[in-house]
Amino acid sequence: MTTMRTISVLGATGSIGASTLDLVRRNPADWRVAALTANGNVAELARLAVEFSAELAVVADEARLPELRDALAGTGIETAGGAAALVEAAARGADVTVAAIVGCAGLAPTMAAIEQGGVIALANKEALVSAGEVMTAAVERHGATLLPIDSEHNAIFQCLQGNSLDHVRWITLTASGGPFRDWSLDRLTLATPAQAIKHPNWDMGAKISVDSATMFNKGLELIEAHYLFPVGLDKLRIIVHPQSVVHSMVEYRDGSTLAQLGPSDMRVPIASALAWPERMDTPCAPLDLAEIGELTFRKPDEVRFPATRLAREAAEAGGGIPAVLNAANEVAVAAFLGGQIPFTRIAAQVEDVLGAYAPPAPASLSDVLAVDGEARARASMLAGTA
Ligand code: NDP
């Protein structure tokens, strides 16, 4: 890269935030850090804001703002707190905004960044799943560039370069299958949060790790792919690939399949988005296929893991249904992590909420947030966490 660009990281204290800032750290001449945000981890946010000389640090939990102010007193770094401040930070715009908040909580700030028309490097899949049509229309309207950093979608994005969607026969999302891919249904009922967040290949935040264990992660990704690469749901499929080396594939009408391979390190897809349309170095070890030896693939099992079926049905229904699925899943995952429901109740509970609530299609951000709120309330009642 030749010119210095500004970058804001929404969700700077998380796993994606850390991977992003590691790349920024290695290329200090390329980046000026505008805003960094967190939910409540003030100590880490303040440390990062100082290290990267951020212009602004925002903590979403407004009660923690005094703590953030104290931590950054005398540094000249601006501070702010609360959900509205998060949106304002995103609305200041940056050449690149990395959307890495977990959950639908990231939707409003991501939309605010989109409205500024820059590059949005999107990790926050829940935002796109909830607001699909509303978000893609906003991207179009404001001339923003949405670059996926979810590894599968980044892989697909790369495999599509120079090709027309019209020539696509299949887009195949690969799934590791998560830590329980070989567990029986009986054993799954006993799965604990500690086991669920121990992913075999990736080091990720707790929520996405549970999503990976239930396969809701792949379900959300199916919906994400549906909005990012509109080839039709019948051309999107999922395959289990335990080694997580092939990050996804595109098959064209002539029988050619293009795949993107790489180490299981999110710095690779993040670097691809940060440098796009160029390339940049990462510290990741080169892929050693001879050492890996074998790449295997198998069909997903939707009896043990119904999440991908539920997601496909939600995508087919469209409108507000994906937002209901996402909200119900977020509540169920939190209840599972809190020890309130067993692992297998997560998908069952999402299915119950989907069966009971079919809102009209949202036409705006506030419509999406209303659907999200109502679905959350219903899911919380079911989980006994209301
Ligand atoms: P983490 O849990 O590690 O980090 C989440 C970040 O969001 C933290 O900065 C957290 O702040 C902040 N946050 C949490 N809740 C709120 C809230 N209510 N309001 C504002 N900020 C909030 O998550 P990950 O980094 O693992 O995931 C982030 C997103 O990226 C998710 O959507 C995930 O699906 C997606 N993703 C992640 C991958 C990974 O490898 N981790 C891979 C592909 C996609 P605090 O630290 O203060 O709590």
Coordinates of C-alpha atoms and ligand atoms in Angstrom, one line a residue:
M1 CA 0.0 0.0 0.0
T2 CA 1.2 3.5 -0.7
T3 CA -1.0 6.0 1.1
M4 CA -1.9 6.1 4.7
R5 CA -5.6 5.3 5.3
T6 CA -7.8 5.6 8.3
I7 CA -9.3 2.6 10.0
S8 CA -12.0 2.2 12.7
V9 CA -12.4 -1.1 14.5
L10 CA -15.9 -1.7 16.0
G11 CA -15.3 -4.5 18.5
A12 CA -11.6 -3.8 18.9
T13 CA -11.2 -5.9 22.1
G14 CA -12.5 -9.1 20.6
S15 CA -10.9 -11.9 18.7
I16 CA -11.4 -10.3 15.2
G17 CA -10.4 -6.9 16.7
A18 CA -7.1 -8.4 18.0
S19 CA -6.3 -10.0 14.6
T20 CA -7.1 -6.8 12.8
L21 CA -5.0 -4.7 15.1
D22 CA -2.1 -7.1 14.8
L23 CA -2.0 -6.4 11.1
V24 CA -2.2 -2.7 11.7
R25 CA 0.6 -3.0 14.3
R26 CA 2.8 -4.6 11.7
N27 CA 2.1 -1.9 9.1
P28 CA 2.2 1.3 11.1
A29 CA 3.0 3.5 8.1
D30 CA -0.2 2.4 6.3
W31 CA -2.8 3.2 8.9
R32 CA -4.1 6.0 11.2
V33 CA -6.5 4.6 13.7
A34 CA -9.7 6.7 14.0
A35 CA -12.1 4.9 16.4
L36 CA -11.8 1.8 18.6
T37 CA -14.8 0.4 20.4
A38 CA -15.6 -2.2 23.1
N39 CA -18.6 -3.3 25.1
G40 CA -17.2 -3.3 28.6
N41 CA -13.6 -4.3 28.5
V42 CA -12.3 -0.8 29.4
A43 CA -8.8 -1.9 30.4
E44 CA -8.1 -3.5 27.0
L45 CA -9.8 -0.7 25.1
A46 CA -7.7 1.9 26.8
R47 CA -4.5 -0.1 26.3
L48 CA -5.3 -0.4 22.5
A49 CA -6.3 3.2 22.2
V50 CA -2.9 4.3 23.6
E51 CA -0.9 1.8 21.7
F52 CA -2.5 2.8 18.4
S53 CA -2.9 6.6 19.2
A54 CA -6.6 6.3 18.4
E55 CA -8.5 9.5 17.9
L56 CA -11.6 8.1 19.8
A57 CA -12.3 5.3 22.2
V58 CA -15.9 4.3 22.8
V59 CA -17.3 1.9 25.4
A60 CA -20.9 0.7 24.6
D61 CA -21.7 0.2 28.3
E62 CA -22.2 3.8 29.3
A63 CA -21.7 3.0 33.0
R64 CA -18.1 2.3 32.3
L65 CA -17.4 5.7 30.6
P66 CA -16.0 7.3 33.8
E67 CA -13.5 4.4 34.0
L68 CA -12.5 4.9 30.4
R69 CA -12.1 8.6 30.9
D70 CA -9.8 8.0 33.9
A71 CA -7.8 5.4 32.0
L72 CA -7.2 7.8 29.1
A73 CA -6.9 11.1 31.1
G74 CA -4.0 13.2 29.7
T75 CA -3.6 11.2 26.5
G76 CA -5.6 13.5 24.3
I77 CA -7.7 10.6 23.1
E78 CA -11.4 11.4 23.0
T79 CA -13.8 9.2 24.9
A80 CA -17.5 8.4 24.7
G81 CA -19.9 5.9 26.0
G82 CA -23.3 4.3 25.2
A83 CA -25.1 2.8 22.2
A84 CA -25.6 6.2 20.5
A85 CA -21.9 7.1 20.9
L86 CA -21.1 3.8 19.2
V87 CA -23.2 4.8 16.2
E88 CA -21.7 8.3 16.2
A89 CA -18.2 6.9 16.2
A90 CA -19.1 4.8 13.2
A91 CA -20.8 7.7 11.5
R92 CA -17.5 9.7 11.6
G93 CA -16.4 7.4 8.8
A94 CA -13.1 6.0 8.0
D95 CA -11.5 4.7 4.8
V96 CA -12.0 1.2 6.3
T97 CA -14.4 0.2 9.1
V98 CA -13.9 -3.2 10.5
A99 CA -17.3 -4.4 11.7
A100 CA -16.3 -6.9 14.4
I101 CA -18.9 -6.5 17.2
V102 CA -20.6 -9.8 18.0
G103 CA -24.4 -10.1 17.4
C104 CA -27.1 -7.8 16.3
A105 CA -25.7 -5.2 18.6
G106 CA -23.3 -4.4 15.8
L107 CA -26.1 -3.6 13.3
A108 CA -26.8 0.1 14.0
P109 CA -23.1 1.1 14.0
T110 CA -22.4 -1.0 10.9
M111 CA -25.3 0.8 9.1
A112 CA -23.9 4.1 10.2
A113 CA -20.5 3.2 8.7
I114 CA -22.2 2.1 5.5
E115 CA -24.0 5.5 5.3
Q116 CA -20.5 7.1 5.1
G117 CA -19.8 5.2 1.9
G118 CA -16.3 3.8 2.7
V119 CA -15.0 0.2 2.8
I120 CA -16.8 -2.0 5.4
A121 CA -14.8 -5.1 6.3
L122 CA -17.6 -7.2 7.7
A123 CA -17.1 -9.9 10.3
N124 CA -20.3 -9.2 12.1
K125 CA -22.4 -11.7 10.2
E126 CA -25.4 -11.4 12.6
A127 CA -25.9 -7.8 11.4
L128 CA -26.2 -8.9 7.7
V129 CA -28.3 -11.9 8.5
S130 CA -30.8 -9.7 10.5
A131 CA -30.9 -6.8 8.1
G132 CA -30.1 -8.6 4.8
E133 CA -32.1 -6.5 2.2
V134 CA -32.1 -3.3 4.3
M135 CA -28.3 -3.5 4.6
T136 CA -27.5 -4.5 1.0
A137 CA -29.8 -1.7 -0.2
A138 CA -28.0 0.8 2.0
V139 CA -24.6 -0.4 0.6
E140 CA -25.9 0.3 -2.9
R141 CA -27.5 3.6 -2.0
H142 CA -24.4 5.0 -0.3
G143 CA -21.8 3.6 -2.6
A144 CA -20.1 1.7 0.2
T145 CA -17.9 -1.3 -0.5
L146 CA -18.8 -4.4 1.6
L147 CA -15.9 -6.8 1.9
P148 CA -16.5 -10.0 3.8
I149 CA -13.8 -11.1 6.3
D150 CA -15.7 -14.2 7.4
S151 CA -13.2 -16.7 6.1
E152 CA -15.7 -18.6 3.9
H153 CA -17.2 -15.5 2.3
N154 CA -13.8 -14.0 1.9
A155 CA -12.8 -17.2 0.1
I156 CA -15.9 -17.0 -2.1
F157 CA -15.3 -13.4 -2.8
Q158 CA -11.8 -14.2 -4.0
C159 CA -13.0 -17.2 -6.1
L160 CA -15.5 -14.9 -7.8
Q161 CA -13.0 -12.3 -8.9
G162 CA -13.0 -11.8 -12.7
N163 CA -16.1 -14.1 -13.1
S164 CA -19.8 -13.3 -13.5
L165 CA -22.3 -14.7 -11.0
D166 CA -24.3 -15.8 -14.0
H167 CA -21.8 -18.6 -14.7
V168 CA -21.9 -20.0 -11.1
R169 CA -23.2 -23.5 -10.8
W170 CA -22.6 -24.0 -7.1
I171 CA -21.1 -22.0 -4.2
T172 CA -20.0 -24.5 -1.5
L173 CA -19.4 -23.3 2.0
T174 CA -17.0 -25.5 4.0
A175 CA -17.7 -26.2 7.7
S176 CA -15.3 -27.7 10.2
G177 CA -18.2 -29.4 11.9
G178 CA -17.1 -27.9 15.2
P179 CA -15.9 -29.8 18.3
F180 CA -19.0 -32.1 18.4
R181 CA -19.0 -33.2 14.8
D182 CA -18.6 -36.9 15.7
W183 CA -20.8 -36.9 18.8
S184 CA -24.0 -38.9 19.1
L185 CA -27.3 -37.1 19.7
D186 CA -27.4 -38.6 23.2
R187 CA -23.9 -37.3 24.0
L188 CA -24.8 -33.9 22.6
T189 CA -27.5 -33.4 25.2
L190 CA -24.7 -33.4 27.8
A191 CA -22.3 -31.0 26.1
T192 CA -21.0 -28.3 28.4
P193 CA -20.2 -24.7 27.6
A194 CA -16.5 -25.4 28.2
Q195 CA -16.5 -28.2 25.7
A196 CA -18.5 -26.1 23.1
I197 CA -16.1 -23.1 23.2
K198 CA -13.0 -25.3 22.6
H199 CA -13.0 -25.2 18.8
P200 CA -10.6 -27.8 17.2
N201 CA -9.2 -25.4 14.5
W202 CA -10.0 -21.8 15.2
D203 CA -9.5 -19.5 18.2
M204 CA -12.6 -17.4 18.3
G205 CA -15.0 -15.5 20.7
A206 CA -17.4 -17.6 22.8
K207 CA -20.6 -16.9 20.8
I208 CA -19.2 -17.9 17.4
S209 CA -17.6 -20.9 19.0
V210 CA -20.9 -22.2 20.3
D211 CA -22.5 -21.4 16.9
S212 CA -19.8 -23.5 15.3
A213 CA -20.6 -26.4 17.7
T214 CA -24.4 -26.2 16.9
M215 CA -23.7 -25.5 13.1
F216 CA -25.7 -22.3 13.5
N217 CA -22.5 -20.6 12.4
K218 CA -22.8 -22.3 9.0
G219 CA -26.5 -21.6 9.0
L220 CA -25.9 -17.9 9.5
E221 CA -23.2 -18.0 6.9
L222 CA -25.6 -19.6 4.4
I223 CA -27.9 -16.6 4.9
E224 CA -24.9 -14.2 4.8
A225 CA -23.8 -15.8 1.4
H226 CA -27.3 -15.5 0.1
Y227 CA -27.2 -11.7 0.6
L228 CA -23.6 -11.2 -0.5
F229 CA -23.6 -13.4 -3.6
P230 CA -27.1 -13.5 -5.0
V231 CA -27.0 -16.7 -7.1
G232 CA -30.1 -18.2 -5.6
L233 CA -30.4 -20.4 -2.5
D234 CA -30.6 -23.5 -4.6
K235 CA -27.0 -22.9 -5.7
L236 CA -25.7 -22.6 -2.1
R237 CA -24.6 -25.7 -0.3
I238 CA -22.6 -26.8 2.7
I239 CA -19.9 -29.5 3.1
V240 CA -18.2 -30.6 6.2
H241 CA -14.4 -30.3 5.9
P242 CA -12.8 -31.1 9.3
Q243 CA -9.3 -29.7 8.4
S244 CA -10.5 -26.1 7.7
V245 CA -7.9 -25.7 4.9
V246 CA -10.3 -25.2 2.0
H247 CA -12.3 -22.1 3.1
S248 CA -15.0 -22.4 0.4
M249 CA -15.4 -23.1 -3.3
V250 CA -17.1 -21.8 -6.4
E251 CA -18.0 -24.2 -9.2
Y252 CA -18.7 -22.7 -12.6
R253 CA -20.9 -23.9 -15.5
D254 CA -17.9 -25.4 -17.4
G255 CA -17.1 -27.7 -14.4
S256 CA -14.2 -25.7 -13.1
T257 CA -14.1 -25.4 -9.3
L258 CA -12.1 -22.6 -7.8
A259 CA -11.2 -22.9 -4.1
Q260 CA -9.4 -20.7 -1.7
L261 CA -7.0 -22.5 0.8
G262 CA -5.1 -21.1 3.7
P263 CA -4.1 -21.6 7.3
S264 CA -6.8 -21.4 10.0
D265 CA -5.9 -17.9 10.9
M266 CA -8.3 -15.0 10.5
R267 CA -5.4 -12.6 9.7
V268 CA -5.4 -14.1 6.2
P269 CA -9.0 -13.1 5.2
I270 CA -8.7 -9.8 7.2
A271 CA -5.5 -9.0 5.3
S272 CA -7.2 -9.8 2.1
A273 CA -9.9 -7.2 2.9
L274 CA -7.6 -4.6 4.3
A275 CA -5.3 -4.6 1.3
W276 CA -8.0 -5.2 -1.3
P277 CA -7.7 -4.9 -4.3
E278 CA -4.0 -5.4 -3.6
R279 CA -2.3 -7.9 -1.3
M280 CA -0.3 -7.5 1.9
D281 CA 2.0 -9.7 4.0
T282 CA 0.8 -11.7 7.0
P283 CA 3.0 -13.4 9.6
C284 CA 1.1 -16.7 9.0
A285 CA 3.1 -19.8 8.3
P286 CA 2.8 -20.9 4.6
L287 CA 0.4 -23.7 4.0
D288 CA 2.2 -27.1 4.1
L289 CA -0.2 -29.5 2.3
A290 CA 2.3 -32.3 2.4
E291 CA 2.4 -32.0 6.2
I292 CA -1.4 -31.8 6.3
G293 CA -1.5 -34.9 4.1
E294 CA -5.2 -35.4 3.7
L295 CA -8.2 -33.1 3.0
T296 CA -11.5 -34.8 3.7
F297 CA -15.1 -33.9 3.0
R298 CA -18.5 -35.2 4.1
K299 CA -22.2 -34.3 4.0
P300 CA -23.6 -32.4 7.0
D301 CA -25.9 -34.3 9.3
E302 CA -29.1 -32.2 9.8
V303 CA -30.6 -34.7 12.3
R304 CA -27.9 -34.1 14.9
F305 CA -27.4 -30.5 13.8
P306 CA -30.7 -29.0 12.6
A307 CA -29.3 -25.5 12.5
T308 CA -28.5 -25.4 8.8
R309 CA -32.0 -26.7 7.9
L310 CA -33.5 -23.9 10.0
A311 CA -31.3 -21.3 8.5
R312 CA -32.1 -22.5 4.9
E313 CA -35.8 -22.3 5.7
A314 CA -35.4 -18.9 7.2
A315 CA -33.6 -17.7 4.1
E316 CA -36.3 -19.1 1.9
A317 CA -39.0 -17.4 3.9
G318 CA -36.9 -14.1 3.8
G319 CA -38.3 -10.8 5.1
G320 CA -37.9 -10.6 8.9
I321 CA -37.5 -14.4 9.4
P322 CA -33.7 -14.4 9.3
A323 CA -33.7 -11.7 12.0
V324 CA -36.0 -13.8 14.2
L325 CA -33.7 -16.8 13.7
N326 CA -30.6 -14.8 14.6
A327 CA -32.2 -13.1 17.7
A328 CA -33.5 -16.4 19.0
N329 CA -30.1 -18.0 18.5
E330 CA -28.3 -15.2 20.3
V331 CA -30.7 -15.6 23.3
A332 CA -30.4 -19.4 23.3
V333 CA -26.5 -19.3 23.1
A334 CA -26.4 -16.8 26.0
A335 CA -28.8 -19.1 28.0
F336 CA -26.6 -22.2 27.2
L337 CA -23.4 -20.3 28.1
G338 CA -25.1 -19.2 31.4
G339 CA -26.0 -22.8 32.2
Q340 CA -29.8 -22.3 31.8
I341 CA -30.5 -24.6 28.9
P342 CA -28.8 -27.8 27.6
F343 CA -26.9 -27.7 24.3
T344 CA -29.6 -29.4 22.2
R345 CA -32.2 -26.9 23.4
I346 CA -30.5 -24.2 21.4
A347 CA -31.7 -25.3 18.0
A348 CA -35.1 -26.6 19.5
Q349 CA -35.7 -23.2 21.0
V350 CA -34.8 -21.3 17.8
E351 CA -37.3 -23.5 16.0
D352 CA -40.0 -22.8 18.6
V353 CA -39.5 -19.0 18.2
L354 CA -39.6 -19.3 14.4
G355 CA -42.8 -21.3 14.7
A356 CA -44.5 -18.7 16.8
Y357 CA -43.4 -15.4 15.3
A358 CA -43.6 -14.4 11.6
P359 CA -43.2 -10.6 11.4
P360 CA -43.7 -8.6 8.2
A361 CA -40.6 -7.9 6.1
P362 CA -38.7 -5.0 7.6
A363 CA -38.2 -1.9 5.4
S364 CA -35.8 0.0 7.6
L365 CA -33.1 -0.3 10.3
S366 CA -35.7 0.5 13.0
D367 CA -38.0 -2.2 11.6
V368 CA -35.2 -4.7 11.8
L369 CA -34.4 -3.7 15.4
A370 CA -38.1 -4.0 16.3
V371 CA -38.2 -7.5 14.9
D372 CA -34.9 -8.3 16.7
G373 CA -36.3 -7.0 20.0
E374 CA -39.6 -8.9 19.8
A375 CA -37.9 -12.1 18.8
R376 CA -35.4 -11.7 21.7
A377 CA -38.3 -11.1 24.2
R378 CA -40.1 -14.3 23.0
A379 CA -36.9 -16.3 23.1
S380 CA -36.0 -15.1 26.6
M381 CA -39.5 -16.2 27.8
L382 CA -38.9 -19.7 26.4
A383 CA -35.4 -19.9 27.9
G384 CA -36.7 -18.7 31.2
T385 CA -34.3 -15.8 31.1
A386 CA -36.8 -13.0 30.6
Ligands
NDP1 P1 -15.6 -11.6 20.6 O1 -16.6 -12.0 21.6 O2 -14.2 -12.0 20.7 O3 -15.5 -9.9 20.5 C1 -16.7 -9.2 20.4 C2 -16.4 -7.7 20.3 O4 -17.7 -7.0 20.3 C3 -15.7 -7.2 21.6 O5 -14.9 -6.1 21.2 C4 -16.8 -6.8 22.5 O6 -16.4 -5.9 23.5 C5 -17.8 -6.2 21.5 N1 -19.2 -6.3 22.0 C6 -19.8 -7.4 22.5 N2 -21.1 -7.0 22.8 C7 -21.3 -5.8 22.4 C8 -22.3 -4.8 22.5 N3 -23.5 -5.2 23.0 N4 -22.2 -3.6 22.0 C9 -21.0 -3.2 21.5 N5 -19.9 -4.0 21.4 C10 -20.0 -5.3 21.9 O7 -16.2 -11.9 19.1 P2 -15.4 -12.3 17.8 O8 -14.3 -11.4 17.6 O9 -15.1 -13.8 17.8 O10 -16.5 -12.1 16.7 C11 -16.9 -10.9 16.3 C12 -17.8 -11.0 15.1 O11 -17.0 -11.6 14.0 C13 -19.0 -12.0 15.3 O12 -20.1 -11.6 14.5 C14 -18.5 -13.3 14.7 O13 -19.5 -14.1 14.2 C15 -17.6 -12.8 13.5 N6 -16.5 -13.7 13.2 C16 -15.6 -14.1 14.1 C17 -14.6 -15.0 13.7 C18 -13.5 -15.3 14.6 O14 -12.5 -16.0 14.2 N7 -13.5 -14.9 15.9 C19 -14.5 -15.6 12.3 C20 -15.6 -15.1 11.5 C21 -16.5 -14.2 11.9 P3 -15.9 -6.4 25.0 O15 -14.6 -7.1 24.7 O16 -15.8 -5.2 25.8 O17 -16.9 -7.4 25.5

